Amino acid sequence: MAKKKQITIDDVAARAGVSTATVSRVLNGMNHKASLDTRTRIRSAVEELEYRPVRVGRALSMMQSPTVALLTPDTTNAFYASIADAIQTGTRRIGKAMILCNTREQAILQDAYIEEMRSHLVAGIALLGAVPSPGLERALADDMPIVFINRKSPYRADRPFVGIDNYAAGGDVAKHFMDRGYYPISVVRGPWDSSASRERFEGFRDALAASGHPIDPARVYDSDLSMESGYIQAEQLLSGPAPARAVFCANDPVAYGIYRRCGERGLSVPDDVALFGFDDNPLNEWLAPWLSTVSVPSVEIGTRVAKLFAGSGMASAREHPEQCIVPYQMVIRTSA
Amino acid sequence: MAKKKQITIDDVAARAGVSTATVSRVLNGMNHKASLDTRTRIRSAVEELEYRPVRVGRALSMMQSPTVALLTPDTTNAFYASIADAIQTGTRRIGKAMILCNTREQAILQDAYIEEMRSHLVAGIALLGAVPSPGLERALADDMPIVFINRKSPYRADRPFVGIDNYAAGGDVAKHFMDRGYYPISVVRGPWDSSASRERFEGFRDALAASGHPIDPARVYDSDLSMESGYIQAEQLLSGPAPARAVFCANDPVAYGIYRRCGERGLSVPDDVALFGFDDNPLNEWLAPWLSTVSVPSVEIGTRVAKLFAGSGMASAREHPEQCIVPYQMVIRTSA
DNA sequence: CTGAAAGCGCTTACAG
DNA sequence: CTGAAAGCGCTTACAG
């Protein structure tokens, strides 16, 4: 893209009086194979010429580009954005750039991006909020280096994964509700496709059942994880003869939506209804400092994901798929 | 990155019984140069082999990768994220992927990314919230295809730009304040480096002065565009013998911060203090539906930016730098 | 309308 | 420890 003519590895080699092969080796840190003299000559040639490798040359040669793709369901969700940011920072540290793709939870888009990223020869794909799709299944069969974030792979459960133990967290929320004696209890869960949403719900449900107070199926609502859907479901949740005393929300935005409806209805949180969120969205600090939630360590997750892509394309992770379960934290504020 | 052996253009050529040159031409839409028969034979070879071009090959050959870089000051700001999303959607439409880089408003990081993106041979750089830096100046001198978003180039004012007329918008806010008869008026402006922040302030200041009520310099506060800084400045703004009756905020998050402090102080918005934001952050709809603000069309901006990168790397835009000024809208809600 | 061939910038067996 | 050469997948003057 520069207008100036490119300075190539050949220019460096010429200036240093060695072959391009040697320059390449030295620049790639195979120092044990070059004499000190050679190395210093090369270093200064690089300096003087201000040589910057064209990464595409290397990419073609190695059939792998120094890039990683992040597929995310919603770029404007602050929680996802925070994970994205950590991944970008982390991949940069290992010399790779991050391509951002917005799948919008759509299987079609997800497949299109997987295919495109393959043709970009990316070193790996970080799949945040995976959705079942034929292209994903195929990519997995082809052994593409994909690491799943937050939601596990819908196809091969043993694929690399970074996230929390959602089942346990759901159970913890249930216990908290029981400790407080809230009754009746409702839940607004996320999409069933999502292992994260599903496991949260299952953990919550099982813990309630285990304590002898199984949840009433009529008190289970669905959402698409948006504020809007929380707002909409709140209408049912809060009405009828036995409105919910406490609600376990699929994520924080859902809680925001319900909270808004509470305000419109003149209901007090937590006196009339208790709300429990999930993720500890970065917005909470400023916009919902009252929200009790499960804190998911987005930065740590992003950092871990990036690390998986270090070296040449997750070859190791591919052979020894890692399930990296990071700790979550119960954050009890005033809403529950 | 795939495990399967690559299917190349040569395979297609062999199968179709033509040369790779011809396949390349046809696949790149130089149809007028190929007979119908040739074209159909190639199309079906592509189908049968499920050929997907390796973009890196083309990139090296053309010394330009089908990617565009977006440098943004803050990936978690929903307003920026919304622009980023529109750019990503738009670049995809023209067959390019978007690399995301977080400059955090730091000149050093901005320079590092510019350099890295150059070595990636990106087709162009979208620079959201540019900061003055030596690397940027150099890149401009080298004629790198950079388009400035929101903030104009700190070096060559004629570089491609997409954004609103901030000066006019600042003036409109001033007029609105005068219509309402607010007095005294304070302003929390953004960084001086930023043409957007500066022009907003200047337009506001000049309009007040023109009406015979120049702003008191002691009533001008600074911020870094964050909620935190709004919250902090609010302390001064709202105290003393003559607390502000109305505040023009550098952007919406600053207004959120001030609003929070108002709540803590028991001050009512707009009865005690009127607040005017900027950008119409997507969060407003759900979290600050009361905030009067200037709506900046983030989606249109992103779409326009992407269009500038169509074809081969903005060659045209480079020669005829475009200043693309999109319309803004005054959004009067209850806060002012 | 089509093909043979050189070239984009880098890496890496292979031979020394 | 080092170099000559082939190769990664594509594009594009050039010649026909």
Short mmCIF file of C-alpha atoms in Angstrom, two decimals, chain B residues 54-165:
data_model
loop_
_atom_site.label_atom_id
_atom_site.label_comp_id
_atom_site.label_asym_id
_atom_site.label_seq_id
_atom_site.Cartn_x
_atom_site.Cartn_y
_atom_site.Cartn_z
CA VAL B 54 -6.19 -18.31 -1.50
CA ARG B 55 -6.35 -14.60 -1.07
CA VAL B 56 -2.77 -14.37 0.04
CA GLY B 57 -1.56 -15.39 -3.40
CA ARG B 58 -3.40 -12.55 -5.01
CA ALA B 59 -2.31 -10.21 -2.24
CA LEU B 60 1.34 -10.86 -2.83
CA SER B 61 0.97 -10.61 -6.53
CA MET B 62 -0.84 -7.31 -6.32
CA MET B 63 1.06 -6.10 -3.31
CA GLN B 64 -2.21 -5.43 -1.61
CA SER B 65 -4.17 -7.54 0.78
CA PRO B 66 -7.97 -7.65 0.66
CA THR B 67 -8.11 -6.16 4.12
CA VAL B 68 -8.73 -2.80 5.63
CA ALA B 69 -7.59 -1.73 9.08
CA LEU B 70 -9.72 0.20 11.50
CA LEU B 71 -7.83 2.08 14.18
CA THR B 72 -10.18 3.10 16.93
CA PRO B 73 -9.53 4.87 20.21
CA ASP B 74 -11.86 2.73 22.28
CA THR B 75 -13.39 -0.52 21.21
CA THR B 76 -15.82 -0.68 24.09
CA ASN B 77 -17.45 2.69 23.41
CA ALA B 78 -20.77 1.77 21.84
CA PHE B 79 -20.71 4.73 19.49
CA TYR B 80 -17.36 3.77 18.07
CA ALA B 81 -18.40 0.14 18.05
CA SER B 82 -21.36 1.05 15.94
CA ILE B 83 -19.16 2.78 13.40
CA ALA B 84 -16.81 -0.19 13.47
CA ASP B 85 -19.68 -2.52 12.82
CA ALA B 86 -20.87 -0.54 9.83
CA ILE B 87 -17.37 -0.45 8.41
CA GLN B 88 -16.98 -4.17 8.82
CA THR B 89 -20.29 -4.83 7.13
CA GLY B 90 -19.41 -2.43 4.35
CA THR B 91 -15.92 -3.74 3.69
CA ARG B 92 -17.22 -7.26 3.58
CA ARG B 93 -19.58 -6.20 0.84
CA ILE B 94 -16.59 -5.14 -1.24
CA GLY B 95 -14.78 -8.38 -0.49
CA LYS B 96 -12.44 -7.13 2.18
CA ALA B 97 -11.92 -8.16 5.77
CA MET B 98 -11.49 -5.66 8.58
CA ILE B 99 -8.60 -5.75 11.01
CA LEU B 100 -9.39 -4.08 14.31
CA CYS B 101 -6.75 -2.16 16.26
CA ASN B 102 -7.27 -0.34 19.52
CA THR B 103 -5.12 2.77 19.72
CA ARG B 104 -6.41 3.86 23.12
CA GLU B 105 -5.78 7.46 22.05
CA GLN B 106 -2.06 6.81 22.34
CA ALA B 107 0.26 8.16 19.69
CA ILE B 108 2.76 5.37 20.24
CA LEU B 109 0.22 2.67 19.68
CA GLN B 110 -1.24 4.47 16.71
CA ASP B 111 2.18 4.58 15.09
CA ALA B 112 2.88 0.96 15.84
CA TYR B 113 -0.37 -0.07 14.20
CA ILE B 114 0.14 2.09 11.17
CA GLU B 115 3.51 0.46 10.66
CA GLU B 116 2.15 -3.05 11.20
CA MET B 117 -0.76 -2.51 8.88
CA ARG B 118 1.56 -1.27 6.21
CA SER B 119 3.49 -4.49 6.43
CA HIS B 120 0.22 -6.39 6.15
CA LEU B 121 -0.28 -4.58 2.85
CA VAL B 122 -3.76 -3.50 3.85
CA ALA B 123 -5.76 -1.74 1.17
CA GLY B 124 -6.34 1.16 3.47
CA ILE B 125 -6.60 2.43 7.00
CA ALA B 126 -9.70 3.91 8.55
CA LEU B 127 -8.54 6.17 11.32
CA LEU B 128 -11.21 6.87 13.88
CA GLY B 129 -10.21 9.47 16.40
CA ALA B 130 -6.78 10.24 15.00
CA VAL B 131 -4.13 11.54 17.35
CA PRO B 132 -1.14 13.57 16.17
CA SER B 133 1.91 11.35 15.87
CA PRO B 134 5.13 11.29 13.89
CA GLY B 135 4.25 7.99 12.28
CA LEU B 136 0.99 9.39 11.02
CA GLU B 137 2.72 12.37 9.53
CA ARG B 138 5.19 10.08 7.79
CA ALA B 139 2.47 7.78 6.52
CA LEU B 140 0.65 10.73 5.04
CA ALA B 141 3.82 11.93 3.38
CA ASP B 142 4.17 8.46 1.89
CA ASP B 143 0.65 8.78 0.57
CA MET B 144 -0.77 5.86 2.45
CA PRO B 145 -4.50 5.55 1.85
CA ILE B 146 -5.84 6.73 5.16
CA VAL B 147 -9.34 7.99 5.69
CA PHE B 148 -10.09 10.03 8.75
CA ILE B 149 -13.28 9.52 10.64
CA ASN B 150 -14.83 11.99 13.00
CA ARG B 151 -11.57 13.82 13.59
CA LYS B 152 -9.80 15.40 10.67
CA SER B 153 -6.19 14.82 9.86
CA PRO B 154 -3.92 16.76 12.16
CA TYR B 155 -1.49 17.27 9.30
CA ARG B 156 -3.00 17.70 5.90
CA ALA B 157 -6.44 19.10 6.22
CA ASP B 158 -7.35 17.93 2.75
CA ARG B 159 -7.04 14.22 3.47
CA PRO B 160 -10.14 12.08 2.99
CA PHE B 161 -12.54 12.62 5.82
CA VAL B 162 -15.95 11.32 6.79
CA GLY B 163 -17.90 13.00 9.55
CA ILE B 164 -20.25 15.76 10.45
CA ASP B 165 -19.89 19.52 10.60
#
